CSV table of C-alpha atoms and ligand atoms in Angstrom, one decimal:
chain,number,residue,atom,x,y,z
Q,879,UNK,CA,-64.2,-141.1,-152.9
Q,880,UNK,CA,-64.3,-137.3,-153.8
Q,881,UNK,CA,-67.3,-135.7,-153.8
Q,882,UNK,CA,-67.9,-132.3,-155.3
Q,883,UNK,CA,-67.4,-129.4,-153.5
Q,884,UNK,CA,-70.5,-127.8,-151.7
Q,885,UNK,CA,-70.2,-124.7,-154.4
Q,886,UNK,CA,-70.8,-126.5,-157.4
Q,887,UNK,CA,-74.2,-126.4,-158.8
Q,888,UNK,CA,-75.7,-127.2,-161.8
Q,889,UNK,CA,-77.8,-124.7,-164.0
Q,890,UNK,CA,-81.1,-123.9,-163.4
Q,891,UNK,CA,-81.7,-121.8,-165.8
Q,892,UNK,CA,-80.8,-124.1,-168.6
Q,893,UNK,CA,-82.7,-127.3,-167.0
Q,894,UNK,CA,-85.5,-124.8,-167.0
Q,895,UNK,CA,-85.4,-124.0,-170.4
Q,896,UNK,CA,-85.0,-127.7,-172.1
Q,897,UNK,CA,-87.9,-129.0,-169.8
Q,898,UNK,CA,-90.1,-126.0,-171.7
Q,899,UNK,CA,-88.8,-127.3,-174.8
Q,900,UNK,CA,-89.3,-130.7,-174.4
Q,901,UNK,CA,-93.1,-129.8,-173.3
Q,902,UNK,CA,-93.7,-128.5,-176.7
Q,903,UNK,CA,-93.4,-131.6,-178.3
Q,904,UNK,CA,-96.4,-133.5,-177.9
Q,905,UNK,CA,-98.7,-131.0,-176.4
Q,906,UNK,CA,-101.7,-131.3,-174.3
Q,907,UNK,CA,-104.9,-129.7,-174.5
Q,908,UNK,CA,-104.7,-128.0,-171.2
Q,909,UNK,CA,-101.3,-126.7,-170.9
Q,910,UNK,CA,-99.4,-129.9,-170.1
Q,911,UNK,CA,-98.3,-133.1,-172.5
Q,912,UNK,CA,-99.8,-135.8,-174.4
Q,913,UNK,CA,-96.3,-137.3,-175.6
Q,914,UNK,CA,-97.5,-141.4,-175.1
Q,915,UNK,CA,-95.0,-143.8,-176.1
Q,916,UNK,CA,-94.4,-144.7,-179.2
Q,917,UNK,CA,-96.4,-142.2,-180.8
Q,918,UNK,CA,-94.6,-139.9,-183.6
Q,919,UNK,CA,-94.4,-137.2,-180.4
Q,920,UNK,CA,-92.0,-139.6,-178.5
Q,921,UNK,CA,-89.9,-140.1,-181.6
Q,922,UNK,CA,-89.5,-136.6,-182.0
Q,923,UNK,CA,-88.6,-135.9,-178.2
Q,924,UNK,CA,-86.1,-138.7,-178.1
Q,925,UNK,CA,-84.2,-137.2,-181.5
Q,926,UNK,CA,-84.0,-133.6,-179.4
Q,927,UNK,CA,-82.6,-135.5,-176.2
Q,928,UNK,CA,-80.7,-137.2,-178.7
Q,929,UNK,CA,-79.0,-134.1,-180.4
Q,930,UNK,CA,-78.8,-132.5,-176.8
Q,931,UNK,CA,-77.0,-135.2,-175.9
Q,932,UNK,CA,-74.7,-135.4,-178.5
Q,933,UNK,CA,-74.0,-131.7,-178.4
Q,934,UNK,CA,-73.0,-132.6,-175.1
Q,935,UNK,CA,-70.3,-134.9,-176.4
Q,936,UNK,CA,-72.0,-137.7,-175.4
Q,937,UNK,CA,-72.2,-141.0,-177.5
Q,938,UNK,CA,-76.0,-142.5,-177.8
Q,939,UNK,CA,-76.3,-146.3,-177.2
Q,940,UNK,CA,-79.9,-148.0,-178.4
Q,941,UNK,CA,-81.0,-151.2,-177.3
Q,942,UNK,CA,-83.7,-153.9,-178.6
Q,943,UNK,CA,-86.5,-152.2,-176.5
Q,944,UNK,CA,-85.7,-148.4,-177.4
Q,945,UNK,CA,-84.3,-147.7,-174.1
Q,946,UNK,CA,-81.2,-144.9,-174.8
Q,947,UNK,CA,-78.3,-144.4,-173.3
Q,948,UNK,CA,-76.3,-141.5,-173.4
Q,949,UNK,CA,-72.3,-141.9,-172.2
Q,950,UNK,CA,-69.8,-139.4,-170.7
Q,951,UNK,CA,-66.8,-141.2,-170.8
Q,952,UNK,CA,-65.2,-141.6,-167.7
Q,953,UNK,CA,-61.1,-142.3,-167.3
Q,954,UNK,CA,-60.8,-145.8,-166.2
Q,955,UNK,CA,-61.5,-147.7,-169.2
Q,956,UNK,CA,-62.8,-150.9,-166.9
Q,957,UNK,CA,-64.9,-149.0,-164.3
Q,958,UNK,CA,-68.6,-149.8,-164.9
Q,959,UNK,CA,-71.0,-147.0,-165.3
Q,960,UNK,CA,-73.0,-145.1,-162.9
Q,961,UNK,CA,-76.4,-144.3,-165.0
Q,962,UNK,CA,-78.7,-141.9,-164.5
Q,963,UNK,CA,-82.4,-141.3,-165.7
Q,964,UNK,CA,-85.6,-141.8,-165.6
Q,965,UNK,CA,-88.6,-141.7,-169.0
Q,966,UNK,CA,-89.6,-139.1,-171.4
Q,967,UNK,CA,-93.0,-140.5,-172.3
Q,968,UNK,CA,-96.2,-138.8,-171.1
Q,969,UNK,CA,-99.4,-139.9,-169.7
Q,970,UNK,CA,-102.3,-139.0,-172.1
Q,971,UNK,CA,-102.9,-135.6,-169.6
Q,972,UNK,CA,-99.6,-136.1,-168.5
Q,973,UNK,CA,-97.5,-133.1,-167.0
Q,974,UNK,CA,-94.1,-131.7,-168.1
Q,975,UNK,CA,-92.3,-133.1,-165.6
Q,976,UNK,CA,-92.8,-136.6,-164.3
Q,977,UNK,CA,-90.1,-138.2,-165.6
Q,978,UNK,CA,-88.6,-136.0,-168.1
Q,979,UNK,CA,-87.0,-134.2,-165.0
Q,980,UNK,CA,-85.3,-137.5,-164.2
Q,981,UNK,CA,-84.0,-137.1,-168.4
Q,982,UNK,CA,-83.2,-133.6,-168.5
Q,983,UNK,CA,-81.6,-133.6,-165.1
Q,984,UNK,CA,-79.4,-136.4,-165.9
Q,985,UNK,CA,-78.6,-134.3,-169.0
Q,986,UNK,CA,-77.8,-131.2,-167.0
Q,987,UNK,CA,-75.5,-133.5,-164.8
Q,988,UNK,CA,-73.1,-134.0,-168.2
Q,989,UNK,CA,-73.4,-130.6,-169.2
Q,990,UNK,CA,-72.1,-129.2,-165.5
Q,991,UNK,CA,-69.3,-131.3,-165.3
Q,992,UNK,CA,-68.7,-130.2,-169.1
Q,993,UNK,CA,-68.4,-126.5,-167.8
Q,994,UNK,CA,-66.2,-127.3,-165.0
Q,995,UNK,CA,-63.7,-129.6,-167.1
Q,996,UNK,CA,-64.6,-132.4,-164.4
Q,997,UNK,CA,-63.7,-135.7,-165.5
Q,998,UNK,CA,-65.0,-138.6,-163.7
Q,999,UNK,CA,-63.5,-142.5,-163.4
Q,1000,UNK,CA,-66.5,-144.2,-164.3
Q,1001,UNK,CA,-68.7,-143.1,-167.2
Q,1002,UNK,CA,-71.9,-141.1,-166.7
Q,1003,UNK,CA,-74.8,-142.7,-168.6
Q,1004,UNK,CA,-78.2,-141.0,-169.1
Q,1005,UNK,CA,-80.9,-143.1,-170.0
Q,1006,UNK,CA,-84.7,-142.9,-171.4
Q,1007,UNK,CA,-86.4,-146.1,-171.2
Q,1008,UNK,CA,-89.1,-147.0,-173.3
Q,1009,UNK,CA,-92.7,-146.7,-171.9
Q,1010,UNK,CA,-92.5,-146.0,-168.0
Q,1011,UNK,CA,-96.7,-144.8,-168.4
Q,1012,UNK,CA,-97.7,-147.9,-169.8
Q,1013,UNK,CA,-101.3,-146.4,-170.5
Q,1014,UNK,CA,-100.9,-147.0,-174.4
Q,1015,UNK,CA,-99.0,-150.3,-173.8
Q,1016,UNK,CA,-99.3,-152.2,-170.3
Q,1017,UNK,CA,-97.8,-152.6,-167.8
Q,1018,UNK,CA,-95.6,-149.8,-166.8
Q,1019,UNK,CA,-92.4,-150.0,-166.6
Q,1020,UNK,CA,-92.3,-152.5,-169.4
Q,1021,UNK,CA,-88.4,-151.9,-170.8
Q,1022,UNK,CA,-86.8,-151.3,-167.6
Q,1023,UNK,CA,-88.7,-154.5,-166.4
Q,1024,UNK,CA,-87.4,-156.4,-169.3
Q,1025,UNK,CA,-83.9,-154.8,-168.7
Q,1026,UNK,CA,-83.9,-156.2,-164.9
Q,1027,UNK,CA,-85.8,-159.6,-166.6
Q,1028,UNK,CA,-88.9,-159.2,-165.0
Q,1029,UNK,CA,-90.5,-160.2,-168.9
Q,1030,UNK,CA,-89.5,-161.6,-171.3
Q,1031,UNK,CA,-88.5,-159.3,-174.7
Q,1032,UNK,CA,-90.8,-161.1,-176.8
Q,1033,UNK,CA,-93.4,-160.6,-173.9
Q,1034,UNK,CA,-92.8,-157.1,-174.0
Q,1035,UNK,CA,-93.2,-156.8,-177.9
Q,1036,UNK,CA,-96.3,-158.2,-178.1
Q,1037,UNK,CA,-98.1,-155.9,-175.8
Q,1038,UNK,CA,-101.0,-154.5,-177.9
Q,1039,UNK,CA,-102.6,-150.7,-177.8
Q,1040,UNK,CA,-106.6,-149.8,-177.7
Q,1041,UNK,CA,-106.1,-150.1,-181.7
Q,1042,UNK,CA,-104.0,-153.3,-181.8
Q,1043,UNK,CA,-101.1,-151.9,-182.5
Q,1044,UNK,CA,-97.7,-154.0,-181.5
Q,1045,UNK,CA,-95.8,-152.6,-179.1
Q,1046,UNK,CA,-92.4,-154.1,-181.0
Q,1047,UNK,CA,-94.0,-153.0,-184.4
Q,1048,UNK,CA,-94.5,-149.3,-183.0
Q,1049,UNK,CA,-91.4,-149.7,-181.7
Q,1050,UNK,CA,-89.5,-150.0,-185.6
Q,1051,UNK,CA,-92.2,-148.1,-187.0
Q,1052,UNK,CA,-90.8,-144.5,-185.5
Q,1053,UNK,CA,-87.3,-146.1,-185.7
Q,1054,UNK,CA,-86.2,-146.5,-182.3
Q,1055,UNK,CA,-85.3,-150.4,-182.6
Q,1056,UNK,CA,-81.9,-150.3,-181.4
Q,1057,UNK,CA,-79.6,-153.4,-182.5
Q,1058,UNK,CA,-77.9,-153.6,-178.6
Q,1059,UNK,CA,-79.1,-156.8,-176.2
Q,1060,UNK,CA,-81.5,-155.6,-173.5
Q,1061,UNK,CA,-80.2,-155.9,-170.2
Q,1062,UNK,CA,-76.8,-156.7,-171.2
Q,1063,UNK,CA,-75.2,-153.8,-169.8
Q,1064,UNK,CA,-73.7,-153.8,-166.3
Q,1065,UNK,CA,-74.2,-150.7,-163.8
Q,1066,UNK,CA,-71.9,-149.5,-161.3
Q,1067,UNK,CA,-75.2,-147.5,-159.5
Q,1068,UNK,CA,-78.2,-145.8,-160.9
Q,1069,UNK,CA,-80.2,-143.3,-159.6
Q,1070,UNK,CA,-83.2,-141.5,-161.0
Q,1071,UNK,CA,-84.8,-137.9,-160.1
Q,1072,UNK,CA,-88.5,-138.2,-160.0
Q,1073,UNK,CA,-91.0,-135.4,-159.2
Q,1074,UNK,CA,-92.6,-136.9,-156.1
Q,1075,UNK,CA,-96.2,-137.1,-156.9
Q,1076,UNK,CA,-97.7,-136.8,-153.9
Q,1077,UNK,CA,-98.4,-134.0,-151.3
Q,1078,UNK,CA,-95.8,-135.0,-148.2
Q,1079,UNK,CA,-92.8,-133.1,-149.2
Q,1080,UNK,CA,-94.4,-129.7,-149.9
Q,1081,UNK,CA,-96.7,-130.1,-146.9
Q,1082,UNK,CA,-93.5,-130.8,-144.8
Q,1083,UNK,CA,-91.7,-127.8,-146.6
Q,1084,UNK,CA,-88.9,-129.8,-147.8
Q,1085,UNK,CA,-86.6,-129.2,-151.0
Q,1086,UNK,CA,-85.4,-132.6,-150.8
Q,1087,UNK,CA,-87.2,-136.6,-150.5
Q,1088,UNK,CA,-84.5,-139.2,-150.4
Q,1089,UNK,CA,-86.0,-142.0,-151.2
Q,1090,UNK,CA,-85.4,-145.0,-149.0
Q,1091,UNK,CA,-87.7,-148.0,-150.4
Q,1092,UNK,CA,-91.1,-147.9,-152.9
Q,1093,UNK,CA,-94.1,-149.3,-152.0
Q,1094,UNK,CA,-95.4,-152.9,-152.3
Q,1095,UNK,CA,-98.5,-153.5,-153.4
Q,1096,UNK,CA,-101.1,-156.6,-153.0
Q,1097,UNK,CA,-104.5,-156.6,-155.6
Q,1098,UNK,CA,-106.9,-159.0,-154.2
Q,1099,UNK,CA,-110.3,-159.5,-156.5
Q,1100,UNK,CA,-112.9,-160.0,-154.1
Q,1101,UNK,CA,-116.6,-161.3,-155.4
Q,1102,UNK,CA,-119.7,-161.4,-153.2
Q,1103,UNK,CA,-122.6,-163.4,-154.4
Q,1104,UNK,CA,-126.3,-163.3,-153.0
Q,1105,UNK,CA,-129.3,-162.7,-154.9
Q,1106,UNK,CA,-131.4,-159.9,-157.6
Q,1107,UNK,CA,-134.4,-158.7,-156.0
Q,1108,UNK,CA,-136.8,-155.8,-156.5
Q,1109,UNK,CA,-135.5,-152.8,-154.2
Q,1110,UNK,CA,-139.3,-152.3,-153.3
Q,1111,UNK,CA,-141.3,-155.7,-152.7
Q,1112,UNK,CA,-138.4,-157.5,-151.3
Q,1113,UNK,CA,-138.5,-157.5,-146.8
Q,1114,UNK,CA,-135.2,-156.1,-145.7
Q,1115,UNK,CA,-134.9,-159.6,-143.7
Q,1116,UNK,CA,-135.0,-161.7,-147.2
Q,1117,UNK,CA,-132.7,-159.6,-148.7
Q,1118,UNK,CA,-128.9,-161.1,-150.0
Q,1119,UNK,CA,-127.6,-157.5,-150.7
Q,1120,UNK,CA,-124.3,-158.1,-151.9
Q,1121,UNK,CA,-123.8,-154.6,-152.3
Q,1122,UNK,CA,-124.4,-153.9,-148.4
Q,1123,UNK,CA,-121.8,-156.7,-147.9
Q,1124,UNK,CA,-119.1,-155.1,-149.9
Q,1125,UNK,CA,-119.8,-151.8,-148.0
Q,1126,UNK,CA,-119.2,-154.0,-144.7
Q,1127,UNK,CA,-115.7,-155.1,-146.1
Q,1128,UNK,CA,-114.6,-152.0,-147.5
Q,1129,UNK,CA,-115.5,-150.6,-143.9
Q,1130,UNK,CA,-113.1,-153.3,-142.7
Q,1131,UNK,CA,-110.2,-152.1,-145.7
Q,1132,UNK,CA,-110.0,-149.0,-143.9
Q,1133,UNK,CA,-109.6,-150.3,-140.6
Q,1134,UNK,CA,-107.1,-152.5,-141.6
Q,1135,UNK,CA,-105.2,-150.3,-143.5
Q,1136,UNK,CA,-105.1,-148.1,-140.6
Q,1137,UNK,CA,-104.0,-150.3,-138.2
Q,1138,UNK,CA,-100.4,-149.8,-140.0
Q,1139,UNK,CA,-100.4,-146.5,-140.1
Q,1140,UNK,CA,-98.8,-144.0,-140.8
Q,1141,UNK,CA,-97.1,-146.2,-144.0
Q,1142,UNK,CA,-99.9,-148.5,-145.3
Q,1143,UNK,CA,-102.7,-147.5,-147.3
Q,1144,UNK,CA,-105.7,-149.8,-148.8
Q,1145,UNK,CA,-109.1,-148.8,-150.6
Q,1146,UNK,CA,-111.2,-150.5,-153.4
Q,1147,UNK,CA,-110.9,-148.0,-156.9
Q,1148,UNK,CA,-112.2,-150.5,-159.0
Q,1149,UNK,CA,-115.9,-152.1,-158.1
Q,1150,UNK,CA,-118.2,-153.4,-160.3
Q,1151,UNK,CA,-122.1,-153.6,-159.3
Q,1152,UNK,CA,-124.5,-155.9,-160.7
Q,1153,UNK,CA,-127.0,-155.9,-162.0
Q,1154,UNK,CA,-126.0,-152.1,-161.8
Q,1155,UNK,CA,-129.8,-151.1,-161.8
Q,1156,UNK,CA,-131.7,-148.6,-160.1
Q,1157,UNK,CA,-134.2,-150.8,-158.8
Q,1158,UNK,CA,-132.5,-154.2,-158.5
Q,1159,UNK,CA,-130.9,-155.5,-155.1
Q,1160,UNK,CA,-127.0,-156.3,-156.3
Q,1161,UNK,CA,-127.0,-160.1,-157.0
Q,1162,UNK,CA,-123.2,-160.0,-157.0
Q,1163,UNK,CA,-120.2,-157.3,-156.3
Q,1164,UNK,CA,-116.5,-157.8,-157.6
Q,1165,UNK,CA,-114.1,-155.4,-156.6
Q,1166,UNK,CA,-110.2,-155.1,-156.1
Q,1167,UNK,CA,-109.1,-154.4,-153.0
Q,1168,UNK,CA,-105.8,-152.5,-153.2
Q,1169,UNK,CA,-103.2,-153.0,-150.3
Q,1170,UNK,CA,-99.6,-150.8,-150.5
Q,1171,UNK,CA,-96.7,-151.0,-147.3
Q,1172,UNK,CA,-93.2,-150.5,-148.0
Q,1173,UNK,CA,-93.1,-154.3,-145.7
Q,1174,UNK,CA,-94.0,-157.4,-147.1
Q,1175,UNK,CA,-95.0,-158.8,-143.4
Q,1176,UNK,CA,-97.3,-155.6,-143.8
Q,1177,UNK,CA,-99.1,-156.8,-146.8
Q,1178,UNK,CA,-98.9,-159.8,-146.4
Q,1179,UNK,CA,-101.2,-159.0,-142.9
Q,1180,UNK,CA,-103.3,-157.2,-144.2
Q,1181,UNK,CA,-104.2,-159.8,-147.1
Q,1182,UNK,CA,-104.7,-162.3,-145.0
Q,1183,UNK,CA,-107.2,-160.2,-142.9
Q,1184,UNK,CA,-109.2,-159.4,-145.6
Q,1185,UNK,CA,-110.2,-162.8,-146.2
Q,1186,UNK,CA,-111.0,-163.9,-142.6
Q,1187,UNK,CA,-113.2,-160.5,-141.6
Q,1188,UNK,CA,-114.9,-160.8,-145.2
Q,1189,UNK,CA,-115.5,-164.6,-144.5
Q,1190,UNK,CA,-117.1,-163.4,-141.1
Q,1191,UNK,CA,-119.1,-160.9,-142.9
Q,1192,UNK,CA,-120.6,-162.8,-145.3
Q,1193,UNK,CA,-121.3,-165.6,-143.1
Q,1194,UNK,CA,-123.3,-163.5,-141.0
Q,1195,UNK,CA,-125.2,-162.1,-144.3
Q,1196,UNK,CA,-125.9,-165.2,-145.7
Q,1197,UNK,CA,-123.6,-163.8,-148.4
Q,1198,UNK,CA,-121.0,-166.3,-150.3
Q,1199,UNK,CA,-117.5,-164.3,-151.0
Q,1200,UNK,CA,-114.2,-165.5,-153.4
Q,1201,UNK,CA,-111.1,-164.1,-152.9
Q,1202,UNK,CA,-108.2,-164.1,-156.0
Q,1203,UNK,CA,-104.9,-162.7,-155.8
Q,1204,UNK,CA,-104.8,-161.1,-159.1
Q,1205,UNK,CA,-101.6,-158.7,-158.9
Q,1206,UNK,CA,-98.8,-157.8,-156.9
Q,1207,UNK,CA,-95.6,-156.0,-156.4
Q,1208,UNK,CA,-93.2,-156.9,-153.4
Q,1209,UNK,CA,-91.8,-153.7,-151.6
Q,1210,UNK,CA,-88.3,-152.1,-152.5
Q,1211,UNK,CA,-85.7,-151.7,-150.4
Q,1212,UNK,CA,-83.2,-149.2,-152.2
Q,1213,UNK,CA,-79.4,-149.8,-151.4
Q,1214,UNK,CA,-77.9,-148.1,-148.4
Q,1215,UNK,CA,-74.9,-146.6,-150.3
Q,1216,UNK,CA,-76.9,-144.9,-152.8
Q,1217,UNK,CA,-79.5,-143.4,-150.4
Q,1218,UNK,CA,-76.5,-142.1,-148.4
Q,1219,UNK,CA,-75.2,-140.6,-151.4
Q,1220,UNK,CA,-78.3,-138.3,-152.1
Q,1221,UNK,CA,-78.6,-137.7,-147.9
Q,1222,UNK,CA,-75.2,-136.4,-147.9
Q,1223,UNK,CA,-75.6,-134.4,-151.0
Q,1224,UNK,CA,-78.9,-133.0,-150.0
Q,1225,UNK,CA,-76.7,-131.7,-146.5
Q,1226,UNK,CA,-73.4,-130.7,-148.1
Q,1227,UNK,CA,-75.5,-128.4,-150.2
Q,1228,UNK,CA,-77.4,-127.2,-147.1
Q,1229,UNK,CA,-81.4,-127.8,-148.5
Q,1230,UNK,CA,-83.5,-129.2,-146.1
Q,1231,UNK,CA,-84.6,-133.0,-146.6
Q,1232,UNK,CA,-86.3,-135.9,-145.1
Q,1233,UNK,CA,-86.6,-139.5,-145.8
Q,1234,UNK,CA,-89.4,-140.9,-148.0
Q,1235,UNK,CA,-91.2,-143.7,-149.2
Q,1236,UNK,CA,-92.2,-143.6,-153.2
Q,1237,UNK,CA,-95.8,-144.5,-153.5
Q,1238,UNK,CA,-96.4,-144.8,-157.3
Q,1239,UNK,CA,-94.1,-147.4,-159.2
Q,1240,UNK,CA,-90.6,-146.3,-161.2
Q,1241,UNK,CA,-87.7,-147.9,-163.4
Q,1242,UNK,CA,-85.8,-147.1,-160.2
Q,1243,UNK,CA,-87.8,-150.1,-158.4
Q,1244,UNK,CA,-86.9,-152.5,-161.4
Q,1245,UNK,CA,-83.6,-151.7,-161.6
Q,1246,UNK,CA,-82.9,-151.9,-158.0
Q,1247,UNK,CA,-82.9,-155.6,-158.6
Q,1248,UNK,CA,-80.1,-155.5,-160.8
Q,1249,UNK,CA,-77.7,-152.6,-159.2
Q,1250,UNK,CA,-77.0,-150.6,-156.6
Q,1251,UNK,CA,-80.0,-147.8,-156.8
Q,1252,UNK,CA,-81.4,-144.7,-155.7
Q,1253,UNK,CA,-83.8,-142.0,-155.9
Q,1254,UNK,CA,-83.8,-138.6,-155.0
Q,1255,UNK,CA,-87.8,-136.6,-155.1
Q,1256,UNK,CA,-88.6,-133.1,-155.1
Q,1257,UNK,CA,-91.9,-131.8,-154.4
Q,1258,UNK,CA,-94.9,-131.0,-156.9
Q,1259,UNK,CA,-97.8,-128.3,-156.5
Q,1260,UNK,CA,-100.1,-130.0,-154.4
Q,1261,UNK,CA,-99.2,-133.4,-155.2
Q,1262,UNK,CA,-100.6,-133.1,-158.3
Q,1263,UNK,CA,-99.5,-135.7,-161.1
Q,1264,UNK,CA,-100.6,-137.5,-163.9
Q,1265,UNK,CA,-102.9,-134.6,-164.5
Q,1266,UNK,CA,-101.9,-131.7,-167.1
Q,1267,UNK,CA,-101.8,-128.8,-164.5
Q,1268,UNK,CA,-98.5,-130.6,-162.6
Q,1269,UNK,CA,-96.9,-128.3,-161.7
Q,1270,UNK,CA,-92.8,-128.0,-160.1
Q,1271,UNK,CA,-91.1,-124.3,-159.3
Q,1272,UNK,CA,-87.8,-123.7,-161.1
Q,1273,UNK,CA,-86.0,-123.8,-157.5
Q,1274,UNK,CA,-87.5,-127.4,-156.7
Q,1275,UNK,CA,-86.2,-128.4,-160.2
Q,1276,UNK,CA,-82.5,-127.4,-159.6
Q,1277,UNK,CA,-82.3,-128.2,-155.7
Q,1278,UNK,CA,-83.5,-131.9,-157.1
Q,1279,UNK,CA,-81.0,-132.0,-159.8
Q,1280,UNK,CA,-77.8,-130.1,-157.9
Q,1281,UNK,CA,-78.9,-132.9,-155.2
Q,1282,UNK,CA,-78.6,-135.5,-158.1
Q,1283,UNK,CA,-75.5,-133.5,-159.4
Q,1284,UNK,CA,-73.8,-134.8,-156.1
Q,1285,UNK,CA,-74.5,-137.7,-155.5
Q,1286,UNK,CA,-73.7,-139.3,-159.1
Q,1287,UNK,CA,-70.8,-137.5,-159.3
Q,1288,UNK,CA,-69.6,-138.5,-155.5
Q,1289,UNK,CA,-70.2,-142.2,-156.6
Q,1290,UNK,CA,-68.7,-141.6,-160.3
Q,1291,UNK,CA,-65.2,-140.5,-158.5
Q,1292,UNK,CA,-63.7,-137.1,-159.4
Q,1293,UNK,CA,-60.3,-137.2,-160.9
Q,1294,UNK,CA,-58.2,-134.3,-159.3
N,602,ZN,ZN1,-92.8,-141.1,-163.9
């Protein structure tokens, strides 16, 4: 396979200036985006990646879910694609770059081998899928989930907003209904830039993450009944504070969590207290206990601990506790090939990397279970994401997209 020579880069300057003007469409109100799915703001940033595209030479493919799909042709007419991409939509405070680097870099790919007169065997794809945020329409990741067959297209169109609203009737409403089957395409490889969105790689003062597997992740709803009493005329030995015996497992989360460190990380965001009154004993707690590892053995230990040392706490308060499974998402392995494709790059163009595990979800991990896949991260300012002041530098953007630059076009095949 030919693989670019360590010279080439892409332009920097130009990525630069399309992420700024994708980030005026669908403002914020703090200097970041608000560009939600579906909304008449993603409509409009998909026709300007759309005429981008186009002036690029590329052709635009639409499928049943709005995902797009921009081709470079390549110059073996049976060679399967290698695709590229990531999402355009925004988080409600979202920042300018989670995902829409993944977009505009792929973009920026095409346009660098269209100053250089490369051609390529396989076609280049970049793609946009539909609602990666999934705030307006849950879950995330919906279309490249329905893509891999993870749900069901009908599934998927009947996902409703805060208001309602269908997700498919959203979908045709800003005419982005495509005609193509979802799914139906075949991928030689596909490999998506993603700001990282978290603190490691700027702590570690690297340009470059390559991404070698994403996260799992275990929800388990945990309830703990005992009993309502006054905080003031009730003994402390006839209590049933079954908000003292969620503090006792949460105490026990950490510990658990810890004992697979440095990769597995658990805590309880969502806990609701009841009665939730100033002067009431809780009667009964129900929290989620959130469990991540990039090893299913991992979570699956830590699970099973739970239960048995929250048993043995309430047993010893006098406390009764339930324990339901209520979500989950088995850990990704990405594929060898790929991930030496974006180490390689990453050292043929001399920026300093290291290996790292994605902690939030992406299309990538969907995907991944229908092709060869990849990801490549570059750092954010102080971790920072999903938060209007995210924040990249214009260096971390093209070391990210050179490195992505390299490895597609190294696994697309350079025709001399
Ligand atoms: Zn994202």
């Amino acid at each position: 396979m030919a693989a670019p020579a360590q010279n080439l880069r892409i332009n920097g300057d130009r990525l630069w200036d399309s992420l700024m003007e994708m980030a005026r469409i669908g403002p914020g109100v703090a200097g970041g985006n608000n560009r939600q799915t579906l909304t008449d703001a993603d409509g409009e940033g998909r026709a300007l990646f759309r005429t981008w595209c186009e002036a690029a030479g590329c052709s635009m493919g639409l499928d049943q879910m709005g995902n797009m799909f921009a081709m470079r042709p390549g110059t073996d007419p049976e060679a399967l694609p290698v695709y590229v991409g990531s999402h355009l939509d925004t988080q409600p405070t979202g920042g300018k770059y989670d995902g829409v680097l993944g977009v505009l870099g792929g973009l920026e790919v095409i346009r660098t081998l269209n100053d250089l007169g490369i051609r390529t065997r396989h076609p280049i794809v970049v793609t946009n899928w539909t609602n990666e945020e999934g705030t307006r329409f849950a879950p995330a990741m919906l279309s490249s989930g329905v893509f891999a067959g993870m749900h069901t297209q009908d599934w998927a169109y009947a996902r409703s907003d805060a208001e309602g609203k269908r997700f498919g009737d959203e979908l045709a409403r800003i005419g982005w209904r495509g005609e193509e089957e979802v799914g139906a395409r075949k991928m030689h490889a596909f490999f998506e830039l993603h700001i990282e969105q978290g603190p490691i790689l700027e702590a570690e003062g690297k340009d470059i993450g390559v991404v070698t597997h994403g996260q799992g992740l275990s929800w388990t709803q945990v309830t703990i009944t005992g009993k309502d009493a006054h905080t003031g005329s009730t003994p402390m030995p006839m209590r049933r504070n079954a908000g003292l015996g969620m503090a006792r497992v949460l105490e026990k989360v950490d510990e658990i969590a810890l004992s697979h460190a440095p990769h597995a990380v658990g805590a309880a965001g969502h806990i609701d207290v009841y009665p939730n009154s100033r002067n009431v004993i809780p009667g009964r707690v129900v929290f989620t206990v959130d469990f991540r590892s990039p090893d299913l053995s991992v979570i699956e230990d830590m699970e099973a601990r739970l239960r048995v040392e929250g048993q043995k706490i309430a047993d010893a308060m006098g406390l009764e506790i339930a324990f339901e499974k209520v979500g989950g998402f088995d850990p990704v392995k990405f594929d060898e090939g790929c991930v030496t494709a974006i180490r390689n790059a990453a050292e043929r163009l001399g920026y300093s990397h290291m290996n790292i595990i994605s902690g939030a979800g992406h299309d990538a991990c969907w995907i991944n279970r229908v092709a060869p896949t990849a990801m490549v991260m570059c750092p954010c300012v102080d971790g920072l994401s999903h938060n209007e002041a995210e924040e990249i530098s214009k260096d971390w953007a093209a070391a990210g997209a050179d490195v992505l630059f390299h490895a597609v076009v190294e696994t697309a095949e350079i025709v001399e």
